[in-house]
Coordinates of C-alpha atoms in Angstrom, one line a residue:
X1 CA -89.8 140.9 12.6
X2 CA -89.7 140.0 16.4
X3 CA -91.3 136.7 17.2
X4 CA -93.4 136.4 20.4
X5 CA -92.4 133.9 23.1
X6 CA -94.9 131.3 22.1
X7 CA -93.7 131.1 18.5
X8 CA -90.1 130.9 19.8
X9 CA -91.0 127.9 21.9
X10 CA -92.8 126.2 19.1
X11 CA -89.8 126.7 16.7
X12 CA -87.4 125.4 19.3
X13 CA -89.4 122.3 19.8
X14 CA -89.7 121.7 16.1
X15 CA -86.0 122.1 15.7
X16 CA -85.3 119.7 18.5
X17 CA -87.7 117.0 17.2
X18 CA -86.1 117.2 13.7
X19 CA -82.6 116.9 15.2
X20 CA -83.6 114.0 17.5
X21 CA -85.2 112.0 14.7
X22 CA -82.2 112.6 12.5
X23 CA -79.8 111.4 15.1
X24 CA -82.0 108.3 15.8
X25 CA -81.8 107.2 12.2
X26 CA -78.0 107.9 12.2
X27 CA -77.3 105.6 15.1
X28 CA -79.7 102.9 13.9
X29 CA -77.9 102.7 10.6
X30 CA -74.5 101.9 12.2
X31 CA -71.2 103.6 12.0
X32 CA -69.3 106.0 14.3
X33 CA -72.0 108.7 14.0
X34 CA -73.8 107.2 17.0
X35 CA -71.7 109.3 19.4
X36 CA -73.1 112.5 17.9
X37 CA -75.8 113.9 20.2
X38 CA -78.9 115.8 19.1
X39 CA -79.4 119.4 20.3
X40 CA -81.4 119.5 23.5
X41 CA -83.1 122.5 25.2
X42 CA -81.1 123.8 28.1
X43 CA -84.0 124.6 30.4
X44 CA -83.7 122.6 33.7
X45 CA -87.0 121.0 34.6
X46 CA -88.2 121.7 38.1
X47 CA -89.3 118.4 39.7
X48 CA -89.6 117.1 43.2
X49 CA -91.0 113.9 44.6
X50 CA -92.3 115.7 47.6
X51 CA -91.5 112.6 49.8
X52 CA -90.1 113.4 53.3
X53 CA -88.5 110.8 55.5
X54 CA -89.9 110.7 59.0
X55 CA -86.8 110.5 61.2
X56 CA -88.8 109.0 64.1
X57 CA -89.6 105.8 62.1
X58 CA -87.5 102.7 62.6
X59 CA -85.0 101.7 59.9
X60 CA -85.9 98.1 59.8
X61 CA -86.1 97.4 56.0
X62 CA -83.0 96.2 54.2
X63 CA -82.3 97.3 50.7
X64 CA -81.9 94.2 48.5
X65 CA -79.1 95.7 46.6
X66 CA -76.6 96.7 49.3
X67 CA -78.3 95.8 52.7
X68 CA -78.6 99.4 53.8
X69 CA -81.4 99.9 56.3
X70 CA -84.4 102.1 55.6
X71 CA -87.9 102.9 56.8
X72 CA -91.1 101.1 55.8
X73 CA -92.4 104.1 53.8
X74 CA -89.2 104.2 51.8
X75 CA -89.5 100.5 51.0
X76 CA -93.1 101.0 49.9
X77 CA -91.7 103.4 47.2
X78 CA -88.8 101.3 45.9
X79 CA -90.9 98.2 45.9
X80 CA -93.0 99.7 43.1
X81 CA -89.9 100.3 40.9
X82 CA -87.1 98.4 39.3
X83 CA -83.3 99.2 39.5
X84 CA -82.2 102.2 37.5
X85 CA -78.7 102.0 36.0
X86 CA -77.1 105.2 34.6
X87 CA -73.9 105.8 32.7
X88 CA -72.1 108.8 34.3
X89 CA -68.8 110.0 33.0
X90 CA -65.7 110.8 35.0
X91 CA -63.7 113.0 32.6
X92 CA -61.9 115.6 34.8
X93 CA -64.0 118.4 33.1
X94 CA -67.2 116.7 34.2
X95 CA -66.4 116.8 38.0
X96 CA -68.1 117.2 40.3
X97 CA -70.8 114.9 39.0
X98 CA -74.4 114.8 40.3
X99 CA -76.2 112.0 42.0
X100 CA -73.5 109.4 42.9
X101 CA -73.9 109.9 46.6
X102 CA -77.5 108.7 46.3
X103 CA -76.6 105.4 44.7
X104 CA -76.7 101.9 46.1
X105 CA -73.9 100.4 43.9
X106 CA -71.3 101.8 41.6
X107 CA -69.1 100.2 38.9
X108 CA -66.1 102.0 37.5
X109 CA -63.9 101.1 34.6
X110 CA -62.0 102.8 31.8
X111 CA -64.2 103.9 28.9
X112 CA -61.4 104.8 26.5
X113 CA -58.1 106.7 26.5
X114 CA -57.5 106.1 30.2
X115 CA -60.7 108.0 31.2
X116 CA -63.0 106.1 33.5
X117 CA -66.8 106.0 33.5
X118 CA -69.3 104.9 36.1
X119 CA -72.3 102.6 35.9
X120 CA -74.4 103.9 38.8
X121 CA -77.2 101.8 40.3
X122 CA -80.2 103.6 41.9
X123 CA -82.9 101.9 43.8
X124 CA -83.2 102.4 47.5
X125 CA -81.0 105.4 48.2
X126 CA -82.8 107.7 45.8
X127 CA -86.4 107.3 47.1
X128 CA -86.5 110.4 49.4
X129 CA -85.8 112.9 46.6
X130 CA -85.7 113.5 42.9
X131 CA -82.0 113.1 42.3
X132 CA -80.4 115.0 39.4
X133 CA -77.9 112.7 37.7
X134 CA -75.1 113.3 35.3
X135 CA -73.4 114.1 33.1
X136 CA -74.8 111.1 31.3
X137 CA -72.7 109.5 28.7
X138 CA -72.6 106.6 26.2
X139 CA -73.1 102.9 26.6
X140 CA -70.2 100.4 26.8
X141 CA -70.6 96.6 26.5
X142 CA -68.9 95.6 29.7
X143 CA -71.0 97.9 31.8
X144 CA -74.1 96.3 30.3
X145 CA -72.8 92.9 31.6
X146 CA -73.0 94.3 35.1
X147 CA -76.3 96.1 34.6
X148 CA -77.7 92.7 33.4
X149 CA -77.3 91.3 37.0
X150 CA -80.1 93.5 38.3
X151 CA -83.0 91.3 37.4
X152 CA -85.1 91.1 34.3
X153 CA -85.0 94.2 32.2
X154 CA -83.1 96.7 34.4
X155 CA -83.5 100.3 33.3
X156 CA -80.4 101.4 31.4
X157 CA -80.0 105.1 30.9
X158 CA -77.3 106.5 28.5
X159 CA -76.6 108.8 25.6
X160 CA -75.9 106.8 22.5
X161 CA -73.1 104.4 22.6
X162 CA -70.3 102.5 20.8
X163 CA -71.8 101.0 17.7
X164 CA -68.9 100.0 15.4
X165 CA -69.6 96.4 14.2
X166 CA -67.6 94.0 16.4
X167 CA -67.4 92.8 20.0
X168 CA -67.7 96.3 21.5
X169 CA -70.9 97.1 19.6
X170 CA -73.0 98.2 22.6
X171 CA -75.9 99.6 20.6
X172 CA -76.1 96.4 18.6
X173 CA -76.1 94.3 21.7
X174 CA -78.9 96.4 23.2
X175 CA -81.0 95.2 20.2
X176 CA -79.7 91.6 20.6
X177 CA -80.6 91.5 24.3
X178 CA -84.2 92.7 23.6
X179 CA -83.6 95.9 25.5
X180 CA -84.3 98.4 22.7
X181 CA -87.6 100.2 23.2
X182 CA -88.2 98.4 26.4
X183 CA -85.8 99.0 29.4
X184 CA -83.2 100.8 27.3
X185 CA -83.5 104.6 28.1
X186 CA -81.3 106.1 25.3
X187 CA -81.5 109.9 25.2
X188 CA -81.3 109.8 21.4
X189 CA -84.8 108.3 21.3
X190 CA -86.3 110.0 24.4
X191 CA -85.0 113.6 24.7
X192 CA -86.4 116.5 26.6
X193 CA -87.8 116.9 29.2
X194 CA -86.6 113.5 30.5
X195 CA -83.1 114.5 29.5
X196 CA -81.8 118.1 29.3
X197 CA -78.6 120.0 28.9
X198 CA -77.3 122.3 31.6
X199 CA -74.3 124.4 30.5
X200 CA -74.1 126.4 33.7
X201 CA -74.4 123.7 36.4
X202 CA -70.6 123.5 37.1
X203 CA -70.2 127.3 37.0
X204 CA -67.6 127.2 34.3
X205 CA -67.4 126.6 30.6
X206 CA -67.4 122.9 29.6
X207 CA -67.7 121.1 26.3
X208 CA -71.2 120.0 25.2
X209 CA -70.5 116.3 25.9
X210 CA -70.3 117.2 29.6
X211 CA -73.7 118.8 29.9
X212 CA -76.4 116.1 29.6
X213 CA -78.4 115.4 32.7
X214 CA -81.5 113.6 33.8
X215 CA -83.1 112.7 37.2
X216 CA -84.1 109.5 38.9
X217 CA -87.8 110.5 39.2
X218 CA -88.0 111.4 35.5
X219 CA -86.4 108.2 34.4
X220 CA -88.6 106.0 36.6
X221 CA -91.8 107.9 35.6
X222 CA -90.9 107.7 31.9
X223 CA -90.2 103.9 32.2
X224 CA -93.6 103.4 33.9
X225 CA -95.7 105.6 31.6
X226 CA -94.1 104.9 28.3
X227 CA -92.6 101.4 28.7
X228 CA -95.0 99.8 31.2
X229 CA -92.0 99.0 33.5
X230 CA -92.6 99.4 37.2
X231 CA -91.6 96.6 39.6
X232 CA -93.3 94.3 37.1
X233 CA -93.4 94.3 33.3
X234 CA -96.4 94.3 31.0
X235 CA -96.8 90.6 31.6
X236 CA -96.8 91.0 35.4
X237 CA -93.3 89.5 35.8
X238 CA -91.4 91.1 38.7
X239 CA -87.9 92.4 38.0
X240 CA -86.5 90.4 41.0
X241 CA -87.9 87.0 40.0
X242 CA -84.4 85.7 39.4
X243 CA -82.4 88.4 41.1
X244 CA -79.6 87.0 43.4
X245 CA -78.8 89.4 46.3
X246 CA -75.5 89.5 48.1
X247 CA -75.3 88.5 51.8
X248 CA -74.8 91.3 54.4
X249 CA -73.5 91.5 57.9
X250 CA -73.1 94.0 60.7
X251 CA -69.9 96.1 60.9
X252 CA -67.0 94.4 62.7
X253 CA -65.7 95.5 66.1
X254 CA -62.1 96.2 67.1
X255 CA -61.6 98.2 63.9
X256 CA -58.1 99.3 62.8
X257 CA -57.1 103.0 63.0
X258 CA -56.3 103.7 59.4
X259 CA -55.8 102.3 55.9
X260 CA -55.3 103.8 52.5
X261 CA -55.5 102.1 49.1
X262 CA -54.1 104.1 46.1
X263 CA -54.1 102.9 42.5
X264 CA -54.3 104.1 38.9
X265 CA -56.3 102.4 36.1
X266 CA -53.6 103.3 33.5
X267 CA -50.1 104.5 34.3
X268 CA -49.3 108.2 34.0
X269 CA -53.0 109.3 34.0
X270 CA -52.8 111.3 37.2
X271 CA -56.3 112.9 36.7
X272 CA -57.8 109.4 37.3
X273 CA -55.6 108.3 40.2
X274 CA -57.9 107.1 43.0
X275 CA -57.3 106.9 46.8
X276 CA -59.7 105.2 49.2
X277 CA -59.0 106.4 52.8
X278 CA -60.5 104.6 55.7
X279 CA -62.6 106.5 58.2
X280 CA -62.9 104.6 61.5
X281 CA -65.7 106.8 62.9
X282 CA -68.1 105.6 60.1
X283 CA -66.3 102.4 59.2
X284 CA -66.3 103.5 55.6
X285 CA -63.9 104.6 52.9
X286 CA -63.6 108.2 51.5
X287 CA -62.7 108.7 47.8
X288 CA -60.3 111.1 46.3
X289 CA -59.9 111.3 42.5
X290 CA -57.0 113.1 40.7
X291 CA -55.6 114.3 44.1
X292 CA -58.8 116.0 45.3
X293 CA -61.8 114.9 47.4
X294 CA -64.4 113.4 45.0
X295 CA -67.6 115.4 45.6
X296 CA -71.2 115.1 44.6
X297 CA -72.4 118.5 43.1
X298 CA -75.9 117.9 44.5
X299 CA -74.8 118.2 48.1
X300 CA -71.1 118.8 48.2
X301 CA -70.6 115.6 50.0
X302 CA -67.4 113.5 49.5
X303 CA -68.2 110.1 47.9
X304 CA -67.8 107.2 50.2
X305 CA -68.3 103.4 50.2
X306 CA -68.8 100.8 52.9
X307 CA -67.3 98.2 50.6
X308 CA -64.7 98.7 47.9
X309 CA -64.1 95.7 45.5
X310 CA -61.2 95.5 43.1
X311 CA -62.1 93.1 40.3
X312 CA -58.9 92.2 38.4
X313 CA -60.0 91.6 34.8
X314 CA -58.2 91.1 31.4
X315 CA -58.4 94.4 29.5
X316 CA -58.0 94.4 25.7
X317 CA -58.6 96.5 22.7
X318 CA -61.7 95.6 20.6
X319 CA -59.8 95.8 17.3
X320 CA -63.0 96.8 15.6
X321 CA -61.6 99.5 13.3
X322 CA -62.7 102.4 15.5
X323 CA -60.5 105.5 15.5
X324 CA -57.2 104.9 17.4
X325 CA -58.5 101.5 18.4
X326 CA -60.1 103.2 21.4
X327 CA -62.9 100.8 22.2
X328 CA -62.0 98.5 25.1
X329 CA -63.2 95.1 26.3
X330 CA -62.9 93.5 29.7
X331 CA -63.2 89.8 30.3
X332 CA -66.2 90.0 32.6
X333 CA -67.1 86.3 32.4
X334 CA -65.1 83.5 34.1
X335 CA -63.0 83.8 37.2
X336 CA -60.3 86.0 38.5
X337 CA -58.7 87.5 41.6
X338 CA -60.3 90.3 43.7
X339 CA -59.4 92.4 46.7
X340 CA -62.0 93.8 49.0
X341 CA -61.7 96.8 51.3
X342 CA -64.0 96.2 54.3
X343 CA -63.8 97.0 58.0
X344 CA -60.6 98.9 57.6
X345 CA -58.7 96.0 56.0
X346 CA -58.0 94.3 52.7
X347 CA -59.4 90.8 52.1
X348 CA -58.1 88.6 49.3
X349 CA -61.0 87.1 47.3
X350 CA -61.9 85.4 44.0
X351 CA -64.7 86.6 41.6
X352 CA -66.7 84.4 39.4
X353 CA -69.4 85.2 36.7
X354 CA -70.8 82.5 34.6
X355 CA -72.5 84.6 31.8
X356 CA -73.9 88.1 31.2
X357 CA -77.0 87.7 33.3
X358 CA -75.4 85.7 36.1
X359 CA -74.6 87.4 39.4
X360 CA -70.9 88.0 40.0
X361 CA -70.0 86.2 43.1
X362 CA -67.1 86.7 45.5
X363 CA -65.5 84.2 47.8
X364 CA -62.7 84.4 50.3
X365 CA -59.5 83.3 48.6
X366 CA -58.3 81.4 51.7
X367 CA -61.5 79.8 53.0
X368 CA -63.7 79.6 49.9
X369 CA -66.6 81.0 51.8
X370 CA -69.0 83.6 50.4
X371 CA -68.0 87.2 51.1
X372 CA -70.5 89.0 53.4
X373 CA -70.6 92.8 52.7
X374 CA -71.2 95.5 55.3
X375 CA -74.6 97.2 54.9
X376 CA -74.1 100.2 52.6
X377 CA -72.7 101.3 49.3
X378 CA -70.7 98.8 47.3
X379 CA -68.2 100.3 44.9
X380 CA -66.7 97.9 42.2
X381 CA -63.4 99.0 40.6
X382 CA -62.8 97.1 37.4
X383 CA -59.1 97.3 36.8
X384 CA -56.6 95.6 34.4
X385 CA -55.2 92.4 35.7
X386 CA -51.7 93.8 36.3
X387 CA -52.9 96.8 38.4
X388 CA -50.9 97.5 41.5
X389 CA -53.0 98.7 44.5
X390 CA -50.7 100.4 47.0
X391 CA -51.9 99.7 50.6
X392 CA -50.7 101.7 53.6

């Protein structure tokens, strides 16, 4: 018997709900099954904020996250929200990713097996459009340490996460931090249409784990309607009550002609080799990854940053019994050396972070004064302490 369209839709939704509920109880119970994802419809929702930037308006409003200048109507939008942090993968089969060019801040570190992952922060740069983001992947504990710097209860979007008992138990820590069911936007417990799968977006066949997407607008709307989180929480407390912004400056003059910084997170992993190339005309750095220009699928633009920060941190295995001891840890609290690409040169610095919720600070290694960033995207590279960055 042939079912009509309405019955097919109802059956599909029933199947999805059953699988989503099943997956929820699996990851709540502990064990490695948390990385198994529920089946999600592949229909891509059509959504648009409808907001248009008037190019004639002055850009006189500074983004509190990276100092970038915007118009007053844009500020009116972001001031009603809180920062949105999203886990986006960097497996070579996931490239080009979607949405990173609309970010304010990016953190990159190895997730496992030499494969890096991004914690992408959206706040100001995503106000003019509904930005598709992804592929979205699972939570890792050290990324949560950086997400915790973005005020009280920053939105944290991901798909499941490491949950083996031990120091890398990201899902357990989400419970411990009081994020679960509040600012934690786990696809396992939210699902379609806030999250969806798109098997065709890259125009080639990819594994299922590289197909989960969402959008900035959908995540902000879900948080507001279902969690009561806008710029304030249900008690009226503003997200930035204890937020510590960085200090920003105007671009330098008398800029150098060229500079390149090349490094690898792990030796012999050529697909994750990164080069930042200085562009004097924009006083910014262009990113290549695995030997190719690193593009955003949303607009085919090469990813850039006004400031690139190398945070040298102790990397170790979690030794939690997970398969192949793949779960990693980074010593994100304490102090350590840092290098900063800014104004076409490398600046030696020192990083310091007191605890999980404290803001990571950067001071000049020679003078001890606070680093002032250029206004624009900040990209943090969290690398093992012995990483060699080749400067030319």
